[in-house]
Coordinates of C-alpha atoms in Angstrom, one line a residue:
X1 CA -230.7 257.4 -313.4
X2 CA -229.2 254.0 -312.4
X3 CA -225.6 253.5 -313.1
X4 CA -224.5 250.1 -314.3
X5 CA -221.2 248.2 -314.4
X6 CA -220.3 247.3 -318.0
X7 CA -218.1 244.5 -316.8
X8 CA -214.9 245.9 -318.5
X9 CA -211.9 246.1 -316.2
X10 CA -209.7 249.2 -316.0
X11 CA -206.1 249.1 -317.0
X12 CA -205.0 249.2 -313.4
X13 CA -207.8 247.0 -312.0
X14 CA -206.7 246.0 -308.5
X15 CA -208.5 242.7 -308.6
X16 CA -206.7 241.7 -311.9
X17 CA -203.4 242.9 -310.5
X18 CA -203.5 241.6 -306.9
X19 CA -206.8 239.8 -306.5
X20 CA -205.0 236.5 -305.9
X21 CA -203.5 238.0 -302.7
X22 CA -206.9 238.3 -301.1
X23 CA -207.3 235.6 -298.5
X24 CA -209.5 232.7 -299.6
X25 CA -212.8 232.7 -297.7
X26 CA -212.6 236.4 -297.0
X27 CA -215.5 238.7 -297.6
X28 CA -213.2 240.9 -299.8
X29 CA -212.5 238.0 -302.1
X30 CA -216.1 236.8 -302.2
X31 CA -217.3 240.3 -303.2
X32 CA -214.5 240.6 -305.8
X33 CA -215.7 237.4 -307.4
X34 CA -219.5 237.4 -306.9
X35 CA -220.8 240.9 -306.2
X36 CA -222.6 241.1 -309.5
X37 CA -224.4 237.8 -308.7
X38 CA -225.1 238.8 -305.1
X39 CA -226.3 242.4 -306.0
X40 CA -227.5 242.4 -309.6
X41 CA -228.6 245.7 -311.2
X42 CA -232.2 244.6 -311.6
X43 CA -232.6 244.2 -307.8
X44 CA -232.1 247.9 -307.4
X45 CA -233.8 249.2 -310.6
X46 CA -236.9 250.5 -308.8
X47 CA -234.8 253.0 -306.9
X48 CA -234.2 254.9 -310.2
X49 CA -237.6 254.8 -312.0
X50 CA -237.2 258.0 -314.0
X51 CA -234.2 256.8 -316.1
X52 CA -233.0 260.4 -316.5
X53 CA -230.2 262.3 -315.0
X54 CA -226.6 261.5 -314.1
X55 CA -225.8 257.8 -313.7
X56 CA -225.5 256.7 -310.1
X57 CA -222.7 254.6 -308.7
X58 CA -223.5 251.0 -309.7
X59 CA -225.6 249.1 -307.3
X60 CA -223.2 246.2 -306.9
X61 CA -220.5 248.7 -305.8
X62 CA -222.7 250.5 -303.3
X63 CA -224.1 247.3 -301.8
X64 CA -220.6 245.9 -301.4
X65 CA -219.4 249.0 -299.8
X66 CA -222.3 249.0 -297.4
X67 CA -221.6 245.4 -296.4
X68 CA -217.9 246.2 -295.8
X69 CA -218.8 249.4 -294.0
X70 CA -221.0 247.8 -291.4
X71 CA -218.7 244.7 -291.1
X72 CA -215.8 247.0 -290.1
X73 CA -218.0 249.6 -288.3
X74 CA -216.7 252.7 -290.2
X75 CA -218.3 256.1 -290.7
X76 CA -219.1 257.3 -294.1
X77 CA -215.9 259.4 -294.3
X78 CA -213.8 256.5 -293.1
X79 CA -215.5 254.2 -295.6
X80 CA -214.7 256.6 -298.5
X81 CA -211.1 256.7 -297.3
X82 CA -210.9 252.9 -297.1
X83 CA -212.2 252.6 -300.7
X84 CA -209.6 255.1 -301.9
X85 CA -206.5 253.8 -300.1
X86 CA -207.2 250.1 -299.1
X87 CA -206.4 247.7 -301.9
X88 CA -208.7 245.0 -300.5
X89 CA -211.6 247.4 -300.7
X90 CA -210.7 248.4 -304.3
X91 CA -210.4 244.7 -305.3
X92 CA -213.7 243.8 -303.7
X93 CA -215.5 246.7 -305.4
X94 CA -213.8 246.5 -308.8
X95 CA -211.9 249.8 -308.5
X96 CA -208.7 250.7 -310.3
X97 CA -205.4 251.4 -308.5
X98 CA -205.6 255.1 -309.2
X99 CA -209.4 255.4 -308.8
X100 CA -210.7 257.5 -305.9
X101 CA -213.9 256.8 -304.0
X102 CA -217.1 258.7 -304.3
X103 CA -218.0 261.4 -301.9
X104 CA -219.2 260.2 -298.4
X105 CA -222.6 261.7 -298.9
X106 CA -223.3 259.2 -301.7
X107 CA -223.9 256.6 -299.0
X108 CA -226.3 258.9 -297.2
X109 CA -228.2 259.3 -300.5
X110 CA -228.4 255.6 -301.1
X111 CA -229.6 254.9 -297.6
X112 CA -232.3 257.4 -298.0
X113 CA -233.4 255.9 -301.3
X114 CA -233.5 252.4 -299.8
X115 CA -235.4 253.7 -296.7
X116 CA -238.1 255.2 -298.9
X117 CA -238.5 252.1 -301.1
X118 CA -240.8 249.1 -300.8
X119 CA -237.8 246.9 -299.9
X120 CA -235.6 248.9 -297.5
X121 CA -233.7 245.7 -296.4
X122 CA -232.8 244.2 -299.8
X123 CA -229.2 243.7 -298.9
X124 CA -230.2 241.4 -296.1
X125 CA -232.7 239.7 -298.5
X126 CA -229.9 239.2 -301.0
X127 CA -227.7 237.4 -298.5
X128 CA -230.8 235.4 -297.3
X129 CA -231.2 234.1 -300.9
X130 CA -227.6 232.9 -300.8
X131 CA -228.4 231.1 -297.5
X132 CA -231.4 229.5 -299.1
X133 CA -229.5 228.5 -302.2
X134 CA -226.6 227.0 -300.3
X135 CA -228.9 224.8 -298.2
X136 CA -227.2 226.0 -295.0
X137 CA -230.6 225.8 -293.2
X138 CA -232.0 222.8 -294.9
X139 CA -233.5 220.4 -292.3
X140 CA -232.6 222.7 -289.4
X141 CA -235.7 223.0 -287.3
X142 CA -234.6 225.2 -284.4
X143 CA -234.5 228.9 -283.9
X144 CA -233.2 230.8 -280.9
X145 CA -234.2 234.4 -280.0
X146 CA -232.5 237.0 -277.8
X147 CA -231.9 240.7 -277.5
X148 CA -229.2 243.1 -276.2
X149 CA -229.0 246.8 -275.5
X150 CA -226.9 249.0 -277.8
X151 CA -225.7 252.4 -276.6
X152 CA -227.1 255.5 -278.4
X153 CA -225.1 257.9 -280.5
X154 CA -225.8 261.0 -278.3
X155 CA -225.3 262.1 -274.8
X156 CA -228.0 261.9 -272.1
X157 CA -229.4 265.4 -271.3
X158 CA -230.7 266.5 -267.9
X159 CA -234.0 268.3 -267.6
X160 CA -232.5 271.8 -267.7
X161 CA -230.5 271.1 -270.8
X162 CA -233.5 269.5 -272.6
X163 CA -235.8 272.5 -271.8
X164 CA -233.2 275.1 -273.0
X165 CA -232.3 273.1 -276.1
X166 CA -235.8 272.5 -277.2
X167 CA -236.9 276.1 -276.6
X168 CA -234.0 277.2 -278.8
X169 CA -235.0 274.7 -281.4
X170 CA -238.6 275.9 -281.5
X171 CA -237.3 279.4 -281.9
X172 CA -235.2 278.3 -284.9
X173 CA -237.8 276.2 -286.7
X174 CA -241.2 277.7 -286.0
X175 CA -242.1 280.9 -287.9
X176 CA -242.3 283.9 -285.6
X177 CA -241.3 281.9 -282.5
X178 CA -237.8 283.5 -282.5
X179 CA -239.3 286.8 -281.4
X180 CA -241.2 285.1 -278.6
X181 CA -238.1 283.3 -277.4
X182 CA -236.1 286.5 -277.4
X183 CA -238.7 288.1 -275.1
X184 CA -238.9 285.3 -272.6
X185 CA -237.9 286.4 -269.1
X186 CA -236.7 283.1 -267.6
X187 CA -233.3 282.8 -269.4
X188 CA -231.2 284.4 -272.1
X189 CA -231.6 281.7 -274.8
X190 CA -229.1 283.4 -277.1
X191 CA -226.4 282.7 -274.5
X192 CA -224.6 279.3 -275.0
X193 CA -224.2 276.8 -272.2
X194 CA -226.1 276.3 -269.0
X195 CA -227.3 279.1 -266.8
X196 CA -224.9 280.5 -264.3
X197 CA -226.5 279.6 -260.9
X198 CA -225.4 278.0 -257.7
X199 CA -226.1 274.4 -258.7
X200 CA -225.5 273.1 -255.2
X201 CA -228.4 275.3 -253.9
X202 CA -231.7 273.5 -254.1
X203 CA -233.7 276.7 -254.0
X204 CA -231.7 278.1 -257.0
X205 CA -232.3 274.9 -259.0
X206 CA -236.0 274.9 -258.3
X207 CA -236.2 278.6 -259.2
X208 CA -234.4 277.9 -262.5
X209 CA -236.7 275.0 -263.3
X210 CA -239.8 277.1 -262.5
X211 CA -238.6 279.8 -264.9
X212 CA -237.8 277.4 -267.7
X213 CA -241.1 275.5 -267.5
X214 CA -242.9 278.8 -267.4
X215 CA -241.1 280.0 -270.5
X216 CA -241.9 276.8 -272.3
X217 CA -245.6 277.1 -271.4
X218 CA -245.7 280.7 -272.6
X219 CA -244.0 279.8 -275.8
X220 CA -246.4 276.9 -276.4
X221 CA -249.4 279.1 -275.8
X222 CA -248.3 281.4 -278.7
X223 CA -248.1 278.6 -281.3
X224 CA -251.0 277.4 -283.5
X225 CA -249.8 273.8 -284.0
X226 CA -252.6 272.9 -286.5
X227 CA -251.2 275.4 -289.0
X228 CA -247.7 273.9 -288.9
X229 CA -246.1 271.2 -291.1
X230 CA -245.7 267.7 -289.7
X231 CA -242.0 268.1 -288.8
X232 CA -242.7 271.4 -287.1
X233 CA -245.6 269.9 -285.1
X234 CA -243.2 267.2 -283.9
X235 CA -240.8 269.9 -282.7
X236 CA -243.5 271.6 -280.8
X237 CA -244.8 268.3 -279.3
X238 CA -241.3 267.5 -278.1
X239 CA -241.1 270.8 -276.2
X240 CA -244.5 270.1 -274.6
X241 CA -243.2 266.6 -273.6
X242 CA -239.9 267.7 -272.0
X243 CA -241.7 270.5 -270.2
X244 CA -243.9 268.0 -268.4
X245 CA -242.2 264.7 -268.2
X246 CA -239.7 265.5 -265.4
X247 CA -241.4 268.2 -263.4
X248 CA -244.2 268.5 -260.9
X249 CA -245.8 271.4 -259.0
X250 CA -243.6 272.6 -256.1
X251 CA -244.7 271.8 -252.5
X252 CA -247.8 273.8 -251.7
X253 CA -248.4 274.7 -255.4
X254 CA -251.3 273.6 -257.6
X255 CA -249.3 274.3 -260.8
X256 CA -251.0 277.6 -261.6
X257 CA -248.6 279.9 -259.7
X258 CA -245.5 279.1 -261.8
X259 CA -243.7 277.2 -259.1
X260 CA -242.2 273.8 -260.3
X261 CA -239.6 271.3 -259.2
X262 CA -237.9 268.2 -260.6
X263 CA -240.3 265.3 -260.0
X264 CA -239.2 262.6 -257.6
X265 CA -239.9 259.9 -260.1
X266 CA -238.9 258.7 -263.6
X267 CA -241.5 259.2 -266.3
X268 CA -242.5 256.1 -268.2
X269 CA -240.9 256.0 -271.7
X270 CA -238.9 259.1 -270.7
X271 CA -237.2 261.0 -273.5
X272 CA -233.5 261.3 -272.5
X273 CA -232.3 263.6 -275.2
X274 CA -233.8 266.2 -277.6
X275 CA -231.0 265.3 -280.0
X276 CA -232.4 261.8 -280.4
X277 CA -235.9 261.7 -278.9
X278 CA -236.2 257.9 -279.6
X279 CA -233.3 256.9 -277.3
X280 CA -234.4 255.5 -274.0
X281 CA -233.2 254.4 -270.5
X282 CA -232.6 250.7 -270.3
X283 CA -231.1 248.1 -268.0
X284 CA -228.7 245.5 -269.3
X285 CA -228.9 244.1 -265.8
X286 CA -230.3 245.3 -262.4
X287 CA -227.0 246.9 -261.7
X288 CA -225.9 248.1 -265.2
X289 CA -227.9 250.9 -266.8
X290 CA -227.4 251.8 -270.5
X291 CA -229.1 254.5 -272.5
X292 CA -229.9 253.5 -276.1
X293 CA -231.9 251.0 -278.1
X294 CA -232.8 247.3 -278.0
X295 CA -231.6 245.0 -280.7
X296 CA -233.3 241.7 -281.4
X297 CA -232.2 238.7 -283.4
X298 CA -233.4 235.2 -284.4
X299 CA -230.7 232.7 -285.2
X300 CA -230.3 229.1 -286.3
X301 CA -228.2 227.6 -283.4
X302 CA -226.0 225.2 -285.2
X303 CA -224.8 227.5 -288.0
X304 CA -225.2 230.8 -286.0
X305 CA -226.9 232.4 -289.1
X306 CA -229.2 235.3 -288.3
X307 CA -232.6 234.6 -289.9
X308 CA -234.4 237.8 -288.7
X309 CA -233.3 241.0 -286.9
X310 CA -234.8 244.3 -285.7
X311 CA -233.8 247.3 -283.6
X312 CA -236.4 249.1 -281.4
X313 CA -236.8 251.5 -278.6
X314 CA -235.4 250.2 -275.4
X315 CA -238.5 250.7 -273.4
X316 CA -242.3 250.2 -273.7
X317 CA -244.5 247.1 -273.7
X318 CA -244.5 247.0 -277.5
X319 CA -240.7 246.6 -277.4
X320 CA -240.5 243.8 -274.9
X321 CA -238.5 240.7 -275.7
X322 CA -241.7 238.6 -275.9
X323 CA -243.6 241.1 -278.1
X324 CA -240.8 241.6 -280.6
X325 CA -239.8 237.9 -280.5
X326 CA -243.3 236.9 -281.7
X327 CA -243.0 239.4 -284.6
X328 CA -239.6 238.2 -285.6
X329 CA -240.5 234.5 -285.6
X330 CA -243.5 235.4 -287.8
X331 CA -241.3 237.4 -290.1
X332 CA -238.6 234.7 -290.4
X333 CA -239.1 233.5 -294.0
X334 CA -236.4 230.8 -293.6
X335 CA -239.0 228.8 -291.6
X336 CA -241.4 228.7 -294.5
X337 CA -244.5 226.7 -293.9
X338 CA -242.8 224.3 -291.5
X339 CA -242.6 224.2 -287.7
X340 CA -239.6 224.8 -285.6
X341 CA -238.5 224.6 -281.9
X342 CA -238.2 228.2 -280.6
X343 CA -235.6 228.6 -277.9
X344 CA -235.5 231.6 -275.6
X345 CA -234.8 232.6 -272.0
X346 CA -237.4 233.5 -269.5
X347 CA -237.9 237.0 -270.9
X348 CA -239.8 235.2 -273.8
X349 CA -242.0 233.2 -271.5
X350 CA -245.1 235.4 -271.7
X351 CA -248.4 233.8 -272.3
X352 CA -249.0 235.8 -275.4
X353 CA -245.8 234.5 -277.0
X354 CA -246.5 230.9 -276.0
X355 CA -250.0 231.2 -277.5
X356 CA -248.7 232.7 -280.7
X357 CA -246.0 230.0 -281.2
X358 CA -248.4 227.2 -280.4
X359 CA -251.0 228.6 -282.8
X360 CA -248.4 228.7 -285.5
X361 CA -247.5 225.1 -284.8
X362 CA -244.1 225.8 -283.3
X363 CA -242.7 224.2 -280.2
X364 CA -241.6 226.7 -277.5
X365 CA -238.4 225.6 -275.8
X366 CA -238.5 228.6 -273.5
X367 CA -237.4 228.9 -269.9
X368 CA -240.6 229.7 -268.0
X369 CA -240.9 233.1 -266.3
X370 CA -240.2 232.8 -262.5
X371 CA -243.3 232.6 -260.3
X372 CA -243.8 235.3 -257.8
X373 CA -244.5 234.6 -254.1
X374 CA -246.4 236.9 -251.8
X375 CA -244.5 235.3 -248.9
X376 CA -240.9 234.1 -249.1
X377 CA -240.9 230.4 -249.6
X378 CA -244.7 230.5 -249.7
X379 CA -247.3 229.4 -252.2
X380 CA -247.2 230.2 -255.9
X381 CA -250.1 230.2 -258.4
X382 CA -249.2 226.6 -259.2
X383 CA -250.3 225.6 -255.7
X384 CA -253.8 226.8 -256.7
X385 CA -256.1 224.6 -258.8
X386 CA -257.9 226.2 -261.7
X387 CA -261.1 224.5 -263.0
X388 CA -261.7 226.0 -266.4
X389 CA -265.0 224.2 -266.9
X390 CA -266.5 225.5 -263.6
X391 CA -264.5 228.8 -263.8
X392 CA -263.3 228.5 -260.2
X393 CA -260.0 228.5 -258.4
X394 CA -259.2 226.4 -255.3
X395 CA -256.5 227.3 -252.8
X396 CA -254.1 225.0 -251.0
X397 CA -256.6 225.0 -248.0
X398 CA -259.3 223.5 -250.4
X399 CA -261.3 226.7 -250.4
X400 CA -263.0 227.4 -253.8
X401 CA -263.9 230.8 -255.2
X402 CA -265.4 231.8 -258.5
X403 CA -263.4 233.7 -261.2
X404 CA -264.9 236.9 -262.5
X405 CA -265.3 237.8 -266.1
X406 CA -262.1 239.9 -265.7
X407 CA -260.2 237.0 -264.3
X408 CA -260.3 238.1 -260.7
X409 CA -260.8 235.8 -257.6
X410 CA -260.9 236.8 -254.0
X411 CA -260.6 234.5 -250.9
X412 CA -261.3 237.5 -248.6
X413 CA -263.0 236.5 -245.4
X414 CA -261.8 232.9 -245.6
X415 CA -258.2 233.9 -245.1
X416 CA -258.0 235.2 -241.5
X417 CA -259.1 231.9 -240.0
X418 CA -257.0 229.8 -242.4
X419 CA -254.0 228.0 -240.9
X420 CA -252.1 228.4 -244.2
X421 CA -252.5 232.2 -244.4
X422 CA -248.9 232.9 -243.3
X423 CA -247.6 230.8 -246.2
X424 CA -250.0 232.5 -248.7
X425 CA -250.4 236.2 -248.2
X426 CA -249.6 239.2 -246.1
X427 CA -252.7 241.2 -247.1
X428 CA -255.0 241.8 -244.1
X429 CA -258.0 241.6 -246.5
X430 CA -257.0 238.1 -247.7
X431 CA -255.6 236.6 -250.9
X432 CA -256.7 238.1 -254.2
X433 CA -255.7 236.7 -257.6
X434 CA -255.7 237.8 -261.2
X435 CA -255.9 234.8 -263.5
X436 CA -254.0 235.4 -266.7
X437 CA -255.9 234.7 -270.0
X438 CA -253.2 232.2 -270.9
X439 CA -252.9 230.7 -267.4
X440 CA -253.6 227.1 -268.5
X441 CA -251.0 227.3 -271.3
X442 CA -248.4 228.8 -269.0
X443 CA -249.0 226.0 -266.4
X444 CA -248.7 223.3 -269.0
X445 CA -245.5 224.9 -270.3
X446 CA -244.0 225.1 -266.8
X447 CA -244.8 221.4 -266.3
X448 CA -243.2 220.6 -269.7
X449 CA -240.1 222.6 -268.8
X450 CA -239.2 220.0 -266.1
X451 CA -238.9 217.2 -268.7
X452 CA -235.3 216.1 -269.0
X453 CA -235.5 216.1 -272.8
X454 CA -236.7 219.7 -272.8
X455 CA -234.0 220.8 -270.4
X456 CA -231.3 219.0 -272.4
X457 CA -232.4 220.7 -275.7
X458 CA -232.6 224.1 -274.0
X459 CA -229.1 223.8 -272.4
X460 CA -227.5 222.6 -275.6
X461 CA -228.9 224.9 -278.2
X462 CA -230.2 228.1 -276.5
X463 CA -226.8 229.4 -275.4
X464 CA -225.7 229.5 -279.1
X465 CA -227.6 232.7 -279.6
X466 CA -225.1 234.4 -277.2
X467 CA -222.4 233.5 -279.7
X468 CA -224.2 235.2 -282.6
X469 CA -224.9 238.3 -280.4
X470 CA -221.1 238.5 -279.7
X471 CA -220.4 238.4 -283.4
X472 CA -223.0 241.1 -284.1
X473 CA -221.9 243.4 -281.3
X474 CA -218.1 243.1 -281.6
X475 CA -217.0 246.7 -282.1
X476 CA -220.6 247.7 -282.6
X477 CA -222.0 248.3 -279.1
X478 CA -222.9 251.9 -280.0
X479 CA -225.4 252.7 -282.8
X480 CA -224.1 255.0 -285.5
X481 CA -227.2 257.0 -286.2
X482 CA -230.1 258.8 -284.5
X483 CA -233.6 257.3 -284.3
X484 CA -235.1 253.8 -284.7
X485 CA -235.5 253.8 -288.5
X486 CA -231.9 254.5 -289.5
X487 CA -230.4 252.3 -286.8
X488 CA -232.8 249.5 -287.6
X489 CA -231.6 249.6 -291.2
X490 CA -228.0 249.6 -290.1
X491 CA -228.6 246.6 -287.7
X492 CA -230.3 244.5 -290.4
X493 CA -227.5 245.3 -292.9
X494 CA -225.0 244.4 -290.2
X495 CA -226.7 241.1 -289.8
X496 CA -226.4 240.5 -293.6
X497 CA -222.6 241.2 -293.4
X498 CA -222.2 238.9 -290.4
X499 CA -224.2 236.2 -292.2
X500 CA -222.0 236.5 -295.3
X501 CA -218.9 236.2 -293.2
X502 CA -220.3 233.2 -291.4
X503 CA -221.3 231.5 -294.7
X504 CA -217.8 231.9 -295.9
X505 CA -216.5 230.3 -292.7
X506 CA -218.9 227.4 -293.4
X507 CA -217.3 226.9 -296.8
X508 CA -219.6 228.9 -299.2
X509 CA -218.8 228.6 -302.8
X510 CA -220.5 229.9 -305.9
X511 CA -220.6 229.2 -309.6
X512 CA -222.9 230.6 -312.3
X513 CA -225.4 231.8 -309.7
X514 CA -225.5 228.5 -307.8
X515 CA -224.4 228.5 -304.2
X516 CA -223.2 225.5 -302.1
X517 CA -221.3 224.8 -298.9
X518 CA -218.0 223.0 -299.2

């Protein structure tokens, strides 16, 4: 059942004894004074519908601890120690001087309950209500969006390690599979560590890969996946995935003779670890590679407050900056029914996002995506004229071609004799074009982006999102959990903590449930 704070202070209440020593404007002091208003019991009542059993830790205490935990980037055990020995934590959470913290697993329990509820991000929502009540965003009609890569909490595994680890896991979790694994001839899976082979010998490596893939296929062939529970099916599916994503038939093999080798390519959306199957390869830049997840935020540039946040896989078209940016702007409740200027770099310059923002009445102040050129310093698509009414495209040499229903146009035979061909294409069969469904919108946006007012607005306000990302990632460049769901919850709670800290820096005050900025 839900535990509630009766409001009575203990004899050695730290806030009563030393609360005046907490720095004014600190998160510790704010929680000591306002945690009941910020996190009322009623806001968490649905987590304890039965009303029976042992009373839980009061919601205002747990929510305050979660805010402080993510603000200081502590593990559950470190958090419990801080609540036991740090007087600031005790004062913020209403603890007595001689009162010990709850067991670290209590935090795990609460996170699970929140994740399973209809409002898993209610801590962020509570701080968002404070933002709305304070008027911090009143009249501010700009939002900036950006993303960054966060490192995962596990180590990247090579193909051999993934195959061995997942075969062992199937043997542990699938009924009867342990006997099959024990009888596999490719490797002794009861033996810890990697196989003892000559790793600098290509033939030995290919032979090992062949044996492991064969073992995986044999094991998979003995399992009736339809009879398994959902979690067990996922375990089997992961084995099938890692057995095929990095390998290909050996030279001269058709894949039926048991000869395999590491593929000379990187599989799209490649799983990089069986410990966290949702972590992915990513690039922070062309030179810097990071394995992990992609975190996204929407902020108000002048205050730096985060109005929406999400964490996703680091790869895949559904997790691109433009795709997730559109979702976050739509989910940003601080905008209400009004319209805003949306600022973003060229990663957000897709036609789909521009169309979504325009349809919602927002103004995209987004750096256009760079135009490709088939020939260095040659023509771009903007040098071709599109006639939407006639459904034709005209090239710089004034040759006109129709656009097909799929958006394709070909200048074909007209190119070899064209004096401008060297500036247009290197294809011997002539220039071919694929007209994007939002081509006209993108052209109009590129033209608008040359306007001095557009450029001034972009240069002044877009860089402010980098400041907010710096606040969000200071000491938090590595996610604390495995998987998208848990880390997404952490990232959004982290945004709530950063917002609270930022509000206090802006002069947040509260009295009788009313919030204002000093």
